[in-house]
Tab-separated table of C-alpha atoms and ligand atoms in Angstrom:
chain	number	residue	atom	x	y	z
R	295	MET	CA	-0.234	0.141	-0.142
R	296	THR	CA	1.091	3.648	-0.762
R	297	ILE	CA	-0.105	6.824	0.775
R	298	ALA	CA	0.275	10.388	-1.073
R	299	VAL	CA	0.811	12.851	1.476
R	300	LEU	CA	-0.430	16.555	-0.110
R	301	ALA	CA	2.878	18.582	0.869
R	302	LEU	CA	2.322	21.943	-0.281
R	303	GLN	CA	1.972	23.299	3.362
R	304	GLY	CA	1.288	22.867	7.209
R	305	ALA	CA	1.754	19.869	8.999
R	306	PHE	CA	2.843	17.139	6.411
R	307	LEU	CA	6.364	15.918	7.760
R	308	GLU	CA	4.117	14.687	10.986
R	309	HIS	CA	2.030	12.689	9.239
R	310	GLU	CA	4.667	11.112	7.133
R	311	ARG	CA	6.370	10.561	10.689
R	312	ALA	CA	3.200	8.313	11.637
R	313	LEU	CA	3.198	6.863	8.224
R	314	LYS	CA	6.874	5.604	8.763
R	315	LYS	CA	6.322	4.347	12.318
R	316	LEU	CA	3.478	1.850	10.779
R	317	GLY	CA	5.551	0.828	8.296
R	318	VAL	CA	3.961	2.167	5.108
R	319	ASP	CA	5.193	3.364	1.905
R	320	PHE	CA	4.367	7.144	1.310
R	321	PHE	CA	5.485	9.774	-1.066
R	322	GLU	CA	4.676	13.336	-1.183
R	323	ILE	CA	2.269	15.360	-3.911
R	324	ARG	CA	3.887	19.065	-4.535
R	325	GLN	CA	2.964	19.244	-8.188
R	326	ALA	CA	0.776	17.332	-10.880
R	327	ALA	CA	3.960	15.683	-12.182
R	328	ASP	CA	3.827	13.346	-8.701
R	329	LEU	CA	-0.195	12.271	-9.739
R	330	THR	CA	1.807	9.647	-12.404
R	331	THR	CA	2.817	7.282	-9.020
R	332	PRO	CA	0.311	5.123	-8.222
R	333	PHE	CA	-1.241	5.656	-4.515
R	334	ASP	CA	-3.948	4.150	-2.583
R	335	GLY	CA	-4.936	6.817	-0.184
R	336	LEU	CA	-4.232	10.416	0.216
R	337	ILE	CA	-3.443	12.375	3.766
R	338	LEU	CA	-4.541	15.968	3.139
R	339	PRO	CA	-2.693	17.551	6.734
R	340	GLY	CA	-3.665	20.384	8.657
R	341	GLY	CA	-2.800	24.010	7.850
R	342	GLU	CA	-4.533	26.889	6.050
R	343	SER	CA	-7.189	25.958	4.243
R	344	THR	CA	-7.093	28.716	2.376
R	345	VAL	CA	-3.443	28.658	1.127
R	346	MET	CA	-3.732	24.997	0.383
R	347	GLY	CA	-6.795	26.129	-1.614
R	348	LYS	CA	-5.104	28.160	-3.513
R	349	LEU	CA	-1.641	26.362	-4.349
R	350	LEU	CA	-3.884	23.267	-5.180
R	351	HIS	CA	-5.245	25.264	-8.185
R	352	GLU	CA	-2.149	26.852	-9.097
R	353	LEU	CA	-0.311	23.448	-9.386
R	354	HIS	CA	-2.719	22.421	-11.503
R	355	LEU	CA	-3.589	19.505	-8.531
R	356	PHE	CA	-6.822	20.651	-7.853
R	357	VAL	CA	-8.995	19.149	-10.667
R	358	PRO	CA	-7.296	15.739	-10.978
R	359	LEU	CA	-7.515	15.506	-6.835
R	360	LYS	CA	-11.266	16.138	-6.470
R	361	LYS	CA	-12.040	13.699	-9.345
R	362	LYS	CA	-10.195	10.742	-7.649
R	363	ILE	CA	-11.655	11.700	-4.726
R	364	GLN	CA	-15.025	11.649	-6.232
R	365	ALA	CA	-14.081	8.463	-7.608
R	366	GLY	CA	-13.477	6.710	-4.356
R	367	LEU	CA	-10.257	7.586	-3.337
R	368	PRO	CA	-9.588	6.593	0.309
R	369	VAL	CA	-8.821	10.048	2.209
R	370	PHE	CA	-8.227	11.341	5.395
R	371	GLY	CA	-8.180	14.865	6.326
R	372	THR	CA	-7.218	16.738	9.364
R	373	CYS	CA	-8.167	20.062	10.571
R	374	ALA	CA	-7.311	22.387	7.307
R	375	GLY	CA	-7.361	18.895	5.214
R	376	LEU	CA	-11.258	18.437	6.904
R	377	ILE	CA	-12.046	22.111	5.677
R	378	LEU	CA	-10.898	21.157	1.908
R	379	LEU	CA	-13.410	18.187	1.789
R	380	ALA	CA	-16.148	19.890	3.415
R	381	GLY	CA	-19.544	20.508	1.258
R	382	GLU	CA	-20.477	23.567	3.316
R	383	VAL	CA	-17.597	26.103	5.276
R	384	ILE	CA	-18.988	28.661	7.678
R	385	GLY	CA	-16.858	31.333	7.896
R	386	GLY	CA	-14.582	30.327	4.699
R	387	SER	CA	-14.763	28.831	0.886
R	388	VAL	CA	-15.923	25.493	-0.126
R	389	HIS	CA	-12.724	23.803	-1.716
R	390	PHE	CA	-13.324	20.031	-2.849
R	391	GLY	CA	-16.618	19.979	-1.253
R	392	THR	CA	-16.971	16.437	-1.609
R	393	MET	CA	-18.039	15.366	1.844
R	394	ASP	CA	-21.466	16.187	3.351
R	395	ILE	CA	-20.782	18.070	6.400
R	396	SER	CA	-20.808	21.850	7.418
R	397	VAL	CA	-17.829	22.688	8.952
R	398	ARG	CA	-17.026	25.854	11.171
R	399	ARG	CA	-13.870	27.444	10.586
R	400	ASN	CA	-11.509	28.667	13.539
R	401	ALA	CA	-14.606	27.991	15.495
R	402	TYR	CA	-13.205	27.875	19.005
R	403	GLY	CA	-12.629	31.503	19.069
R	404	ARG	CA	-9.088	33.399	20.034
R	405	GLN	CA	-8.933	32.378	23.577
R	406	LEU	CA	-9.118	28.804	22.596
R	407	ASN	CA	-6.327	28.924	19.787
R	408	SER	CA	-5.001	25.570	20.590
R	409	PHE	CA	-6.043	22.744	23.359
R	410	TYR	CA	-5.778	19.483	24.270
R	411	THR	CA	-8.269	16.993	25.266
R	412	GLU	CA	-8.886	13.201	24.805
R	413	ALA	CA	-12.330	11.645	23.936
R	414	PRO	CA	-13.998	8.487	22.813
R	415	PHE	CA	-13.650	7.566	18.982
R	416	GLU	CA	-15.837	4.858	17.355
R	417	GLY	CA	-14.006	1.509	17.380
R	418	ILE	CA	-10.928	2.881	18.900
R	419	GLY	CA	-11.465	3.913	22.473
R	420	THR	CA	-10.329	7.714	24.096
R	421	VAL	CA	-7.546	9.104	21.850
R	422	PRO	CA	-5.720	12.018	22.194
R	423	MET	CA	-6.935	15.259	20.277
R	424	THR	CA	-4.961	18.032	19.837
R	425	PHE	CA	-6.609	21.506	18.535
R	426	ILE	CA	-4.884	24.226	16.521
R	427	ARG	CA	-6.899	27.110	15.197
R	428	ALA	CA	-9.481	24.261	14.400
R	429	PRO	CA	-12.750	23.994	12.836
R	430	TYR	CA	-15.515	21.694	14.217
R	431	ILE	CA	-18.003	19.902	12.496
R	432	ALA	CA	-21.485	21.832	12.703
R	433	SER	CA	-23.588	19.215	11.351
R	434	VAL	CA	-23.395	15.848	9.153
R	435	SER	CA	-25.785	14.830	6.238
R	436	GLY	CA	-26.272	11.819	3.932
R	437	ASP	CA	-24.447	8.738	4.507
R	438	THR	CA	-21.719	10.623	7.078
R	439	ARG	CA	-21.062	9.023	10.306
R	440	ILE	CA	-19.960	10.461	13.272
R	441	LEU	CA	-16.519	9.194	14.506
R	442	ALA	CA	-16.050	11.428	17.674
R	443	ARG	CA	-17.147	14.209	19.802
R	444	ALA	CA	-15.533	16.364	22.129
R	445	ASP	CA	-16.857	19.373	24.362
R	446	GLY	CA	-19.978	19.116	22.665
R	447	HIS	CA	-18.983	19.175	18.868
R	448	ILE	CA	-18.415	17.219	16.287
R	449	VAL	CA	-14.550	16.469	15.508
R	450	ALA	CA	-14.482	13.099	13.613
R	451	ALA	CA	-16.480	11.685	10.873
R	452	ILE	CA	-16.745	9.266	8.286
R	453	GLN	CA	-18.449	9.374	4.572
R	454	LYS	CA	-17.367	6.065	2.859
R	455	ASN	CA	-13.662	6.757	1.112
R	456	GLN	CA	-13.921	10.154	3.262
R	457	ILE	CA	-12.356	10.427	6.916
R	458	VAL	CA	-11.733	13.689	8.610
R	459	THR	CA	-10.677	15.013	11.670
R	460	ALA	CA	-10.701	18.601	13.303
R	461	PHE	CA	-7.683	18.008	15.907
R	462	HIS	CA	-4.455	16.510	14.863
R	463	PRO	CA	-3.472	12.835	15.243
R	464	GLU	CA	-0.232	13.276	13.783
R	465	LEU	CA	0.977	15.676	16.649
R	466	ASN	CA	0.766	13.312	18.959
R	467	ASP	CA	2.372	9.642	19.224
R	468	ASP	CA	-1.184	7.699	19.350
R	469	LEU	CA	-1.319	6.025	15.916
R	470	ARG	CA	-4.439	4.181	15.824
R	471	ILE	CA	-6.423	6.817	13.846
R	472	HIS	CA	-3.768	6.651	11.115
R	473	GLN	CA	-4.194	2.363	11.391
R	474	TYR	CA	-7.736	2.839	11.236
R	475	PHE	CA	-7.142	5.003	8.086
R	476	LEU	CA	-4.969	2.344	6.369
R	477	ASP	CA	-7.724	-0.404	7.911
R	478	SER	CA	-10.600	1.182	6.053
R	479	ILE	CA	-8.243	1.128	2.811
R	480	ARG	CA	-7.496	-2.336	3.233
R	481	ALA	CA	-11.235	-2.863	4.167
R	482	ARG	CA	-12.276	-1.530	1.155
R	483	THR	CA	-9.879	-2.632	-1.291
R	484	THR	CA	-10.958	-6.271	-0.190
R	485	VAL	CA	-14.692	-5.387	-0.797
R	486	SER	CA	-14.169	-3.948	-4.286
R	487	ASN	CA	-12.262	-7.176	-5.166
R	488	SER	CA	-14.737	-9.411	-4.162
R	489	ASN	CA	-17.406	-7.519	-6.333
R	490	LEU	CA	-15.112	-8.094	-9.362
H	504	LIG	N1	-7.574	27.812	11.192
H	504	LIG	C1	-7.020	26.609	9.908
H	504	LIG	C2	-8.087	26.711	8.502
H	504	LIG	O1	-8.767	27.521	8.281
H	504	LIG	C3	-6.906	25.091	10.313
H	504	LIG	C4	-5.427	24.904	11.724
H	504	LIG	C5	-5.423	23.815	11.165
H	504	LIG	O2	-4.971	23.067	10.377
H	504	LIG	N2	-4.645	23.588	11.941
H	504	LIG	O3	-7.402	26.268	7.761
């Protein structure tokens, strides 16, 4: 299995460190030519969604990546990555818009620029959650399923091939959410092969 990590801006190195620890092959997507390497899953890291959105367009990555996600490419978006996938963005613009979630950007206000908590994540147990100028998911629709809530807000969700967290699992040593993403890719591959 090979994972592509969008490496235009933000916390991509921390995701790569997690993948290295899990023994998974990965490479960085920085330009359109990188898309010629086949990959089984994509990580959209935290950072600044407006900057990433702009760079995705300038580097001609936006349309091909959106098509792949729409076609079922497994994708894991953290924080700004979640905002890139959201179908509705309160306080910001829609980018890929491929996921049936409404997201509130910079949702916790200035006093709570960053904070740490722990909360249950479906199928995993209690996980560490580091939030940095984080969004939260205001609502989900369609077949989107809530995976975690913290402080009364939805902070993780899944819809078919798309998994998102409002926090940064890559900033803690706990690898279980990355493992969850990799397991979901293996499960999807098994299902599609058995449908052949
Ligand atoms: N506030 C950022 C945005 O709107 C997200 C912050 C993050 O990724 N840590 O894109």
